Short mmCIF file of C-alpha atoms (C1' of nucleotides) in Angstrom, two decimals:
data_model
loop_
_atom_site.label_atom_id
_atom_site.label_comp_id
_atom_site.label_asym_id
_atom_site.label_seq_id
_atom_site.Cartn_x
_atom_site.Cartn_y
_atom_site.Cartn_z
CA MET A 970 121.99 102.40 129.08
CA GLU A 971 121.13 98.76 128.74
CA CYS A 972 119.92 98.32 125.24
CA PRO A 973 121.16 96.82 122.00
CA LYS A 974 123.20 99.09 119.73
CA PHE A 975 123.14 98.90 115.98
CA ALA A 976 125.11 100.35 113.13
CA VAL A 977 123.07 103.02 111.37
CA SER A 978 123.61 103.90 107.75
CA VAL A 979 122.02 106.11 105.14
CA ASP A 980 121.35 104.89 101.62
CA LEU A 981 120.45 107.14 98.73
CA VAL A 982 118.00 106.57 95.93
CA VAL A 983 119.24 109.24 93.53
CA LEU A 984 117.00 109.49 90.50
CA THR A 985 117.37 111.41 87.29
CA VAL A 986 115.91 111.35 83.81
CA ARG A 987 118.39 110.77 80.98
CA ASP A 988 118.35 109.07 77.62
CA GLU A 989 114.56 108.75 77.73
CA ALA A 990 114.67 106.66 80.91
CA LEU A 991 114.36 107.06 84.64
CA CYS A 992 117.79 106.26 86.02
CA ALA A 993 119.20 105.65 89.46
CA LEU A 994 122.71 106.17 90.68
CA VAL A 995 124.45 102.94 91.62
CA VAL A 996 127.97 102.22 92.76
CA ARG A 997 130.02 99.08 92.29
CA ARG A 998 130.92 97.71 95.69
CA GLY A 999 134.66 97.50 96.28
CA VAL A 1000 134.47 95.64 99.57
CA GLU A 1001 132.75 92.60 101.01
CA PRO A 1002 129.97 91.73 101.37
CA TYR A 1003 128.50 91.77 97.87
CA ARG A 1004 131.91 92.84 96.48
CA GLY A 1005 131.52 93.60 92.80
CA ALA A 1006 127.75 93.96 92.97
CA TRP A 1007 125.86 97.18 92.35
CA ALA A 1008 124.50 99.02 95.35
CA LEU A 1009 122.85 102.28 96.21
CA PRO A 1010 125.32 104.91 97.37
CA GLY A 1011 125.43 105.27 101.13
CA GLY A 1012 127.46 104.86 104.25
CA PHE A 1013 127.44 104.85 107.99
CA VAL A 1014 126.20 107.75 110.05
CA LEU A 1015 129.00 109.31 112.08
CA ASP A 1016 128.92 110.27 115.73
CA ASP A 1017 127.39 113.70 116.22
CA GLU A 1018 126.07 113.73 112.68
CA GLY A 1019 122.37 114.10 111.87
CA LEU A 1020 120.69 111.72 109.46
CA GLU A 1021 119.93 114.35 106.85
CA GLU A 1022 123.45 115.63 107.26
CA ALA A 1023 124.86 112.16 106.67
CA ALA A 1024 122.74 111.82 103.54
CA ALA A 1025 123.99 115.14 102.21
CA ARG A 1026 127.58 114.18 102.97
CA GLU A 1027 127.29 110.84 101.18
CA LEU A 1028 125.62 112.51 98.23
CA ALA A 1029 128.47 114.98 97.95
CA GLU A 1030 131.19 112.35 98.55
CA GLU A 1031 129.98 109.75 96.12
CA THR A 1032 128.55 111.94 93.42
CA GLY A 1033 129.99 115.42 93.74
CA ILE A 1034 126.46 116.76 93.60
CA ARG A 1035 126.20 120.10 95.33
CA PRO A 1036 123.30 120.13 97.81
CA GLY A 1037 121.41 123.13 96.43
CA SER A 1038 120.75 121.60 93.02
CA VAL A 1039 118.79 118.55 94.15
CA HIS A 1040 115.71 117.76 96.17
CA VAL A 1041 116.36 115.37 99.04
CA GLU A 1042 113.77 113.85 101.34
CA GLN A 1043 113.63 110.93 103.72
CA LEU A 1044 112.17 107.83 102.14
CA ALA A 1045 111.90 105.07 104.76
CA THR A 1046 113.96 103.03 107.17
CA TYR A 1047 114.89 99.39 106.73
CA GLY A 1048 116.08 97.28 109.59
CA SER A 1049 115.32 93.61 109.17
CA PRO A 1050 117.75 91.63 111.31
CA GLY A 1051 119.18 89.74 108.37
CA ARG A 1052 119.48 92.49 105.79
CA ASP A 1053 123.25 92.80 106.21
CA PRO A 1054 125.16 89.53 106.64
CA ARG A 1055 127.94 91.15 108.69
CA THR A 1056 126.02 92.63 111.57
CA ARG A 1057 122.77 94.33 112.41
CA VAL A 1058 122.50 97.48 110.30
CA VAL A 1059 119.54 99.81 110.28
CA THR A 1060 119.52 102.01 107.22
CA VAL A 1061 117.64 105.23 106.68
CA ALA A 1062 116.95 105.64 102.98
CA TYR A 1063 116.76 109.05 101.35
CA LEU A 1064 115.29 109.94 97.99
CA ALA A 1065 117.04 112.52 95.84
CA LEU A 1066 115.72 113.90 92.56
CA ALA A 1067 118.38 115.42 90.36
CA PRO A 1068 118.62 116.93 86.89
CA ASP A 1069 120.67 115.10 84.29
CA LEU A 1070 124.23 115.42 85.55
CA PRO A 1071 127.55 114.20 84.19
CA VAL A 1072 128.57 110.72 85.37
CA PRO A 1073 129.74 111.33 88.90
CA ALA A 1074 133.20 110.73 90.24
CA ALA A 1075 133.73 107.52 92.15
CA GLY A 1076 134.08 107.91 95.89
CA SER A 1077 136.44 106.37 98.36
CA ASP A 1078 134.88 102.95 98.87
CA ALA A 1079 133.07 102.83 95.55
CA ALA A 1080 135.08 101.29 92.75
CA ASP A 1081 132.74 102.69 90.12
CA ALA A 1082 129.60 104.78 89.92
CA ARG A 1083 127.08 105.14 87.12
CA TRP A 1084 123.51 105.96 86.17
CA CYS A 1085 121.48 102.89 85.37
CA PRO A 1086 117.85 102.68 84.16
CA VAL A 1087 115.67 101.65 87.08
CA GLU A 1088 113.77 99.25 84.88
CA ALA A 1089 116.92 97.20 84.35
CA LEU A 1090 117.91 97.38 88.00
CA LEU A 1091 114.51 96.22 89.18
CA ALA A 1092 114.20 93.48 86.56
CA GLY A 1093 117.63 92.06 87.30
CA ASP A 1094 118.98 90.64 90.52
CA GLU A 1095 122.20 92.59 90.72
CA LEU A 1096 121.60 94.91 93.62
CA ALA A 1097 123.24 94.22 96.97
CA PHE A 1098 121.40 93.83 100.28
CA ASP A 1099 117.72 94.82 100.09
CA HIS A 1100 118.53 97.71 97.80
CA ALA A 1101 116.13 96.52 95.12
CA ALA A 1102 113.24 96.91 97.56
CA ILE A 1103 114.51 100.34 98.62
CA LEU A 1104 114.84 101.42 95.01
CA ARG A 1105 111.35 100.15 94.25
CA ASP A 1106 109.94 102.19 97.14
CA GLY A 1107 111.90 105.24 96.00
CA VAL A 1108 110.62 105.01 92.45
CA GLU A 1109 107.06 104.61 93.67
CA ARG A 1110 107.48 107.63 95.93
CA ALA A 1111 108.86 109.68 93.05
CA ARG A 1112 105.91 108.72 90.85
CA SER A 1113 103.46 109.84 93.52
CA LYS A 1114 105.39 113.03 94.16
CA LEU A 1115 104.86 114.11 90.57
CA GLU A 1116 101.13 113.92 91.12
CA TYR A 1117 100.88 115.98 94.24
CA SER A 1118 103.90 118.28 94.14
CA PRO A 1119 105.74 120.32 91.52
CA LEU A 1120 108.88 118.22 92.01
CA GLY A 1121 108.94 117.04 88.42
CA ALA A 1122 110.88 120.22 87.84
CA ALA A 1123 113.64 118.89 90.12
CA PHE A 1124 114.56 116.57 87.23
CA CYS A 1125 115.00 119.50 84.86
CA ALA A 1126 117.89 121.88 84.39
CA GLU A 1127 117.64 125.26 86.07
CA GLU A 1128 115.84 126.69 83.06
CA PHE A 1129 113.54 124.44 81.11
CA THR A 1130 110.60 124.42 78.75
CA VAL A 1131 107.16 123.00 79.35
CA ALA A 1132 107.89 120.28 76.80
CA GLU A 1133 111.00 119.22 78.71
CA LEU A 1134 108.99 119.04 81.91
CA ARG A 1135 106.35 117.02 80.13
CA ARG A 1136 108.95 114.52 78.92
CA VAL A 1137 109.95 114.04 82.56
CA TYR A 1138 106.40 113.16 83.49
CA GLU A 1139 105.99 110.87 80.52
CA ILE A 1140 109.19 108.99 81.28
CA VAL A 1141 108.66 108.70 85.03
CA TRP A 1142 105.06 107.62 84.67
CA GLY A 1143 105.54 105.64 81.47
CA ALA A 1144 102.49 107.30 79.95
CA ARG A 1145 101.88 109.78 77.16
CA LEU A 1146 100.36 113.13 78.07
CA ASP A 1147 98.56 115.59 75.84
CA PRO A 1148 101.05 118.45 75.24
CA ARG A 1149 98.33 121.10 75.07
CA ASN A 1150 96.48 120.13 78.21
CA PHE A 1151 99.73 119.63 80.08
CA HIS A 1152 100.88 123.07 79.05
CA ARG A 1153 97.67 124.66 80.23
CA LYS A 1154 97.73 122.77 83.51
CA VAL A 1155 101.25 123.62 84.58
CA THR A 1156 101.24 127.21 83.41
CA LYS A 1157 97.91 127.95 85.06
CA THR A 1158 98.87 126.40 88.41
CA GLU A 1159 99.97 129.17 90.73
CA ALA A 1160 103.67 129.20 91.67
CA PHE A 1161 104.46 125.95 89.82
CA LEU A 1162 106.56 127.67 87.16
CA GLU A 1163 108.25 131.04 87.16
CA PRO A 1164 108.73 132.50 83.67
CA THR A 1165 112.20 133.79 82.88
CA GLY A 1166 111.08 135.85 79.91
CA ALA A 1167 113.59 134.11 77.63
CA THR A 1168 112.76 131.62 74.92
CA THR A 1169 114.59 128.79 73.23
CA THR A 1170 114.28 126.87 70.00
CA ARG A 1171 116.37 123.91 71.16
CA ASP A 1172 113.37 121.61 70.86
CA GLY A 1173 112.73 122.77 67.25
CA GLY A 1174 109.62 124.50 65.97
CA ARG A 1175 108.19 127.64 67.47
CA PRO A 1176 110.30 129.13 70.28
CA ALA A 1177 109.26 127.93 73.71
CA GLN A 1178 109.24 130.00 76.87
CA LEU A 1179 111.82 129.13 79.48
CA PHE A 1180 110.80 128.66 83.09
CA ARG A 1181 112.40 128.18 86.47
CA ARG A 1182 111.01 126.14 89.35
CA GLY A 1183 108.35 128.10 91.19
CA SER A 1184 107.87 128.39 94.92
CA ALA A 1185 104.89 126.04 95.25
CA GLU A 1186 105.29 123.07 97.57
CA HIS A 1187 102.07 121.27 96.75
CA LEU A 1188 99.74 120.99 93.79
CA HIS A 1189 96.06 121.79 94.16
CA PRO A 1190 94.40 120.16 92.48
CA PRO A 1191 96.83 117.31 91.76
CA LEU A 1192 97.97 116.15 88.35
CA LEU A 1193 96.62 112.63 88.34
CA ARG A 1194 97.86 109.62 86.46
CA ARG A 1195 95.18 107.47 84.74
CA THR A 1196 91.67 108.85 85.09
CA THR A 1197 90.37 105.45 86.19
CA MET B 1076 133.07 96.63 111.61
CA GLU B 1077 134.49 100.05 112.35
CA CYS B 1078 131.52 102.30 112.58
CA PRO B 1079 129.59 104.12 115.30
CA LYS B 1080 126.75 102.18 116.92
CA PHE B 1081 123.57 103.79 118.16
CA ALA B 1082 120.62 102.79 120.23
CA VAL B 1083 117.57 102.33 118.00
CA SER B 1084 114.06 102.76 119.30
CA VAL B 1085 110.56 102.76 117.91
CA ASP B 1086 108.02 105.39 118.93
CA LEU B 1087 104.33 105.16 118.22
CA VAL B 1088 101.90 107.86 117.23
CA VAL B 1089 98.67 106.06 118.06
CA LEU B 1090 95.68 108.11 117.00
CA THR B 1091 92.00 107.62 117.65
CA VAL B 1092 88.84 109.70 117.53
CA ARG B 1093 86.94 110.02 120.81
CA ASP B 1094 84.84 112.66 122.51
CA GLU B 1095 84.67 114.70 119.32
CA ALA B 1096 88.44 115.09 119.18
CA LEU B 1097 91.46 113.52 117.54
CA CYS B 1098 93.42 111.96 120.38
CA ALA B 1099 96.86 110.46 120.70
CA LEU B 1100 98.05 107.88 123.14
CA VAL B 1101 100.65 109.23 125.58
CA VAL B 1102 102.36 107.65 128.55
CA ARG B 1103 103.70 109.30 131.68
CA ARG B 1104 107.42 108.65 131.88
CA GLY B 1105 108.43 106.76 135.00
CA VAL B 1106 112.17 107.08 134.48
CA GLU B 1107 114.70 109.75 133.66
CA PRO B 1108 115.13 111.66 131.47
CA TYR B 1109 111.91 113.67 131.30
CA ARG B 1110 110.57 111.70 134.31
CA GLY B 1111 106.96 112.69 134.87
CA ALA B 1112 106.52 114.18 131.42
CA TRP B 1113 104.21 112.78 128.76
CA ALA B 1114 105.77 110.86 125.91
CA LEU B 1115 104.76 108.78 122.95
CA PRO B 1116 104.77 105.08 123.73
CA GLY B 1117 107.85 103.30 122.47
CA GLY B 1118 110.98 101.45 123.41
CA PHE B 1119 114.23 100.04 122.18
CA VAL B 1120 114.48 97.58 119.34
CA LEU B 1121 115.80 94.24 120.51
CA ASP B 1122 118.48 92.12 118.93
CA ASP B 1123 117.08 89.97 116.14
CA GLU B 1124 113.86 91.93 116.11
CA GLY B 1125 112.60 93.74 113.03
CA LEU B 1126 111.45 97.35 113.25
CA GLU B 1127 107.83 96.63 112.42
CA GLU B 1128 107.95 93.75 114.86
CA ALA B 1129 109.25 96.04 117.61
CA ALA B 1130 106.49 98.53 116.89
CA ALA B 1131 103.86 95.80 117.14
CA ARG B 1132 105.38 94.53 120.38
CA GLU B 1133 105.41 97.98 121.98
CA LEU B 1134 101.86 98.59 120.84
CA ALA B 1135 100.74 95.39 122.48
CA GLU B 1136 102.81 95.89 125.62
CA GLU B 1137 101.82 99.44 126.34
CA THR B 1138 98.27 99.44 125.12
CA GLY B 1139 97.04 95.88 124.95
CA ILE B 1140 95.89 96.58 121.42
CA ARG B 1141 95.75 93.41 119.37
CA PRO B 1142 97.57 93.86 116.04
CA GLY B 1143 94.69 92.97 113.73
CA SER B 1144 92.42 95.76 114.84
CA VAL B 1145 94.63 98.71 113.94
CA HIS B 1146 96.41 100.07 110.91
CA VAL B 1147 100.15 100.53 111.45
CA GLU B 1148 102.60 102.11 109.04
CA GLN B 1149 106.07 103.57 109.26
CA LEU B 1150 106.04 107.33 109.67
CA ALA B 1151 109.61 108.64 109.64
CA THR B 1152 112.93 108.34 111.43
CA TYR B 1153 114.40 110.93 113.75
CA GLY B 1154 118.05 110.91 114.66
CA SER B 1155 119.38 114.34 115.53
CA PRO B 1156 122.47 113.89 117.71
CA GLY B 1157 120.98 115.83 120.62
CA ARG B 1158 117.45 114.49 120.66
CA ASP B 1159 118.08 112.25 123.69
CA PRO B 1160 120.24 113.73 126.44
CA ARG B 1161 121.53 110.33 127.58
CA THR B 1162 123.11 109.01 124.42
CA ARG B 1163 122.64 108.93 120.70
CA VAL B 1164 119.27 107.37 119.95
CA VAL B 1165 117.80 106.98 116.49
CA THR B 1166 114.07 106.42 116.64
CA VAL B 1167 111.84 105.01 113.95
CA ALA B 1168 108.35 106.43 114.38
CA TYR B 1169 105.27 104.44 113.43
CA LEU B 1170 101.76 105.73 112.91
CA ALA B 1171 98.83 103.67 114.17
CA LEU B 1172 95.18 104.46 113.54
CA ALA B 1173 92.84 102.82 116.01
CA PRO B 1174 89.13 102.80 116.78
CA ASP B 1175 87.99 104.24 120.08
CA LEU B 1176 89.29 101.77 122.64
CA PRO B 1177 89.07 101.66 126.42
CA VAL B 1178 91.89 103.46 128.21
CA PRO B 1179 94.77 101.06 127.88
CA ALA B 1180 96.61 99.37 130.70
CA ALA B 1181 99.88 100.95 131.71
CA GLY B 1182 102.97 99.07 130.64
CA SER B 1183 106.09 98.18 132.50
CA ASP B 1184 108.04 101.42 132.29
CA ALA B 1185 105.04 103.67 131.84
CA ALA B 1186 103.56 104.93 135.08
CA ASP B 1187 100.36 105.95 133.37
CA ALA B 1188 98.83 105.91 129.90
CA ARG B 1189 95.94 107.91 128.49
CA TRP B 1190 94.34 109.35 125.39
CA CYS B 1191 94.89 113.08 125.05
CA PRO B 1192 93.57 115.45 122.37
CA VAL B 1193 96.35 116.22 119.93
CA GLU B 1194 95.39 119.86 119.90
CA ALA B 1195 96.26 120.15 123.58
CA LEU B 1196 99.46 118.15 123.18
CA LEU B 1197 100.67 120.27 120.28
CA ALA B 1198 99.67 123.55 121.90
CA GLY B 1199 101.40 122.73 125.19
CA ASP B 1200 105.03 121.98 125.85
CA GLU B 1201 104.61 118.80 127.85
CA LEU B 1202 105.95 116.15 125.50
CA ALA B 1203 109.36 114.65 126.11
CA PHE B 1204 112.22 114.59 123.61
CA ASP B 1205 111.17 115.68 120.10
CA HIS B 1206 107.87 113.86 120.43
CA ALA B 1207 105.84 116.99 119.67
CA ALA B 1208 107.46 117.16 116.23
CA ILE B 1209 106.87 113.45 115.68
CA LEU B 1210 103.24 113.80 116.72
CA ARG B 1211 102.81 116.76 114.41
CA ASP B 1212 104.16 114.75 111.50
CA GLY B 1213 101.91 111.83 112.40
CA VAL B 1214 98.81 113.99 112.53
CA GLU B 1215 99.67 115.57 109.21
CA ARG B 1216 100.20 112.14 107.68
CA ALA B 1217 96.86 110.95 109.04
CA ARG B 1218 95.08 113.96 107.57
CA SER B 1219 96.58 113.27 104.15
CA LYS B 1220 95.79 109.57 104.41
CA LEU B 1221 92.11 110.32 104.72
CA GLU B 1222 92.23 112.10 101.39
CA TYR B 1223 93.89 109.40 99.35
CA SER B 1224 93.04 106.19 101.13
CA PRO B 1225 90.02 104.66 102.82
CA LEU B 1226 91.82 104.60 106.17
CA GLY B 1227 89.31 106.85 107.85
CA ALA B 1228 87.46 103.61 108.52
CA ALA B 1229 90.41 102.47 110.66
CA PHE B 1230 89.14 104.95 113.28
CA CYS B 1231 85.72 103.31 113.34
CA ALA B 1232 84.51 100.20 115.11
CA GLU B 1233 84.31 97.01 113.09
CA GLU B 1234 80.80 97.88 111.97
CA PHE B 1235 79.93 101.52 111.47
CA THR B 1236 77.53 103.85 109.72
CA VAL B 1237 78.32 106.40 107.06
CA ALA B 1238 77.54 109.16 109.56
CA GLU B 1239 80.08 107.78 112.02
CA LEU B 1240 82.68 107.69 109.28
CA ARG B 1241 81.80 111.24 108.33
CA ARG B 1242 82.29 112.42 111.93
CA VAL B 1243 85.78 110.94 111.78
CA TYR B 1244 86.58 112.98 108.72
CA GLU B 1245 85.09 116.12 110.20
CA ILE B 1246 87.02 115.76 113.44
CA VAL B 1247 90.35 114.84 111.87
CA TRP B 1248 90.14 117.58 109.26
CA GLY B 1249 88.39 120.09 111.48
CA ALA B 1250 85.89 120.84 108.72
CA ARG B 1251 82.21 120.21 108.19
CA LEU B 1252 81.19 117.98 105.31
CA ASP B 1253 77.84 117.75 103.56
CA PRO B 1254 76.23 114.53 104.85
CA ARG B 1255 74.45 113.80 101.59
CA ASN B 1256 77.40 114.27 99.30
CA PHE B 1257 79.70 112.40 101.67
CA HIS B 1258 77.29 109.50 101.72
CA ARG B 1259 77.16 109.36 97.95
CA LYS B 1260 80.92 109.62 97.61
CA VAL B 1261 81.87 106.83 99.99
CA THR B 1262 79.11 104.43 99.02
CA LYS B 1263 79.78 104.86 95.29
CA THR B 1264 83.53 104.38 95.62
CA GLU B 1265 84.33 100.79 94.74
CA ALA B 1266 85.57 98.61 97.64
CA PHE B 1267 85.64 101.47 100.15
CA LEU B 1268 82.75 100.09 102.20
CA GLU B 1269 81.32 96.61 102.41
CA PRO B 1270 77.66 96.53 103.45
CA THR B 1271 76.76 94.11 106.23
CA GLY B 1272 73.06 94.16 105.48
CA ALA B 1273 72.25 95.15 109.07
CA THR B 1274 71.01 98.54 110.20
CA THR B 1275 71.16 100.53 113.41
CA THR B 1276 69.25 103.39 114.97
CA ARG B 1277 71.98 104.27 117.47
CA ASP B 1278 72.46 107.67 115.83
CA GLY B 1279 68.71 108.43 116.07
CA GLY B 1280 66.33 109.04 113.21
CA ARG B 1281 65.93 106.66 110.31
CA PRO B 1282 67.91 103.42 110.62
CA ALA B 1283 71.33 103.63 108.98
CA GLN B 1284 73.05 100.83 107.11
CA LEU B 1285 76.06 99.26 108.78
CA PHE B 1286 79.27 98.78 106.87
CA ARG B 1287 82.62 97.11 107.30
CA ARG B 1288 85.95 98.32 105.91
CA GLY B 1289 86.26 97.39 102.26
CA SER B 1290 89.29 95.98 100.50
CA ALA B 1291 90.36 99.18 98.68
CA GLU B 1292 93.85 100.44 99.38
CA HIS B 1293 93.62 103.72 97.54
CA LEU B 1294 90.92 106.18 96.63
CA HIS B 1295 90.40 107.20 93.00
CA PRO B 1296 89.54 109.97 92.78
CA PRO B 1297 90.59 111.29 96.16
CA LEU B 1298 88.37 112.92 98.72
CA LEU B 1299 89.90 116.36 98.84
CA ARG B 1300 89.89 118.83 101.69
CA ARG B 1301 89.13 122.47 100.74
CA THR B 1302 88.21 122.96 97.09
CA THR B 1303 90.77 125.75 96.78
"C1'" DC C 365 106.54 126.96 51.19
"C1'" DC C 366 106.67 123.15 54.48
"C1'" DA C 367 107.65 120.73 58.78
"C1'" DA C 368 107.64 121.00 63.53
"C1'" DA C 369 106.65 122.30 67.86
"C1'" DA C 370 104.34 126.13 70.91
"C1'" DG C 371 100.34 127.69 72.49
"C1'" DT C 372 94.89 128.88 72.35
"C1'" DG C 373 89.83 127.95 71.95
"C1'" DT C 374 86.03 124.96 72.24
"C1'" DT C 375 83.29 121.05 73.13
"C1'" DC C 376 82.10 117.40 75.93
"C1'" DG C 377 81.94 114.41 79.87
"C1'" DT C 378 82.47 113.68 84.73
"C1'" DG C 379 82.65 114.65 89.44
"C1'" DC C 380 81.82 117.88 93.17
"C1'" DT C 381 78.58 121.35 95.57
"C1'" DA C 382 74.44 122.93 97.11
"C1'" DC C 383 70.12 122.17 98.28
"C1'" DA C 384 65.15 120.44 97.59
"C1'" DC C 385 62.96 116.57 98.80
"C1'" DC C 386 61.41 111.99 100.47
"C1'" DC C 387 62.06 107.85 103.91
"C1'" DA C 388 61.96 105.38 108.29
"C1'" DT C 389 62.44 105.32 112.78
"C1'" DG C 390 61.79 107.04 118.22
"C1'" DT C 391 58.94 109.74 121.31
"C1'" DA D 1255 52.16 114.29 114.77
"C1'" DC D 1256 56.74 115.72 114.79
"C1'" DA D 1257 61.68 115.73 115.36
"C1'" DT D 1258 65.75 113.48 113.78
"C1'" DG D 1259 68.87 111.79 111.00
"C1'" DG D 1260 69.27 108.48 106.53
"C1'" DG D 1261 69.29 108.60 101.87
"C1'" DT D 1262 68.01 110.20 96.66
"C1'" DG D 1263 67.47 113.58 92.70
"C1'" DT D 1264 68.99 117.24 90.31
"C1'" DA D 1265 70.81 121.67 88.59
"C1'" DG D 1266 75.05 124.37 88.26
"C1'" DC D 1267 79.83 124.75 88.12
"C1'" DA D 1268 84.78 123.58 87.72
"C1'" DC D 1269 88.04 121.01 85.61
"C1'" DG D 1270 90.19 117.46 82.69
"C1'" DA D 1271 90.17 114.95 77.98
"C1'" DA D 1272 90.13 115.40 73.32
"C1'" DC D 1273 91.09 117.80 69.38
"C1'" DA D 1274 90.64 121.67 65.76
"C1'" DC D 1275 93.18 125.54 65.00
"C1'" DT D 1276 96.53 129.45 65.00
"C1'" DT D 1277 101.45 131.08 65.86
"C1'" DT D 1278 106.39 131.23 65.16
"C1'" DT D 1279 110.41 129.47 64.25
"C1'" DG D 1280 114.13 126.55 61.06
"C1'" DG D 1281 115.18 124.58 56.64
#
DNA sequence: CCAAAAGTGTTCGTGCTACACCCATGT
DNA sequence: ACATGGGTGTAGCACGAACACTTTTGG
């Protein structure tokens, strides 16, 4: 077929909440271009490999994250002619929301990998390619997702308390929420949380019920930021 | 660089409201594969051409739509290995919301182009490639957009009445809305509508005020479908 | 007992729904 | 006059914000 052919890659915005901050996974580039700079994990799509499949493979390769424990969704595609100095590369970005995991193992072409607060990454100018813009879009998507879906729980461990979930919202949104109203809201919303029956005192004070992620996909009505 | 290279195309889900139905623009394929079948308008991205740029070019080529009059946004990217029988093609889908326009002129490689109700397109099995899935995603995105953004007005002519805007919502959502409450909601929402000062009696009855699209990007609070 | 955090009850404001009602035009 | 649709007023309800208050643990 007579048409231009481009390299196609996937890049991952992997977000988690740790140390009271929203953090993204970044890898130190071991090869040119941008050697030594931080970049989002990612790589080229292989022949006969689907996009989602490529994203899952890269996630596993560069982070050791097992697919079942994280939420992954397509974010957007970036293909400006000049975004990669080597050649034309179109990249499909994926957004992954993960619980707080140990620092991942470095992959083959990544000299180093670490969690870094998104605030620092977006304020600085250290990210390779157009990865700062991709990260910005991913963070904005994540913030919206918390409003309209129960995906805040994707940042929590398998079993978690309402207070832990609330901390996720507060950190991602950068806003304080009333603990009592938040509790009522999330426990009353059908299929948001599934009680385990167990309790924990790890947060201090009166024992808190433990929950698992429920089966709900959407939130009706949504949990809105700022009441305007 | 040692990596697979793929053809990259853009496909357009161009939606409008006409004849009391949500319609999509489809073109009759003049070449193999799927010769004679309906498909979404689209084409390959050229060297040194951005994705958004390619989408705008295809929109102009195949429909004659001038860029300023429609809303265009990226929808999603589809790249399953088998989605095009010829070779590996990754397609970036764009969603365009347009007012009711005359039937567009056929483009170079499109034997015929027409508006077709999405209901019929999704019910039948006439769309080439995975375009039915892309259209379904586009329609779902459009439905959500009406809730959280003032983009319903993108389906209206430059100047429109509140009743015309309401019909758009009713047709896209497939639900009836209370005319009085809808009127209050959209006119009270800051920057949703900009009054022109003129009136029209084209809908019959008492003259209705004419409005233009306002400058708002988002709706707070949203205009929700079903009250659960 | 006290501190701390979980969880409940209650009040108040706001926004949506439903519908009664009036307004301004065409025929 | 009357039909038709535009537009306003208002009562009732649902839900979120704010906060007083009770519950249950650890120290």
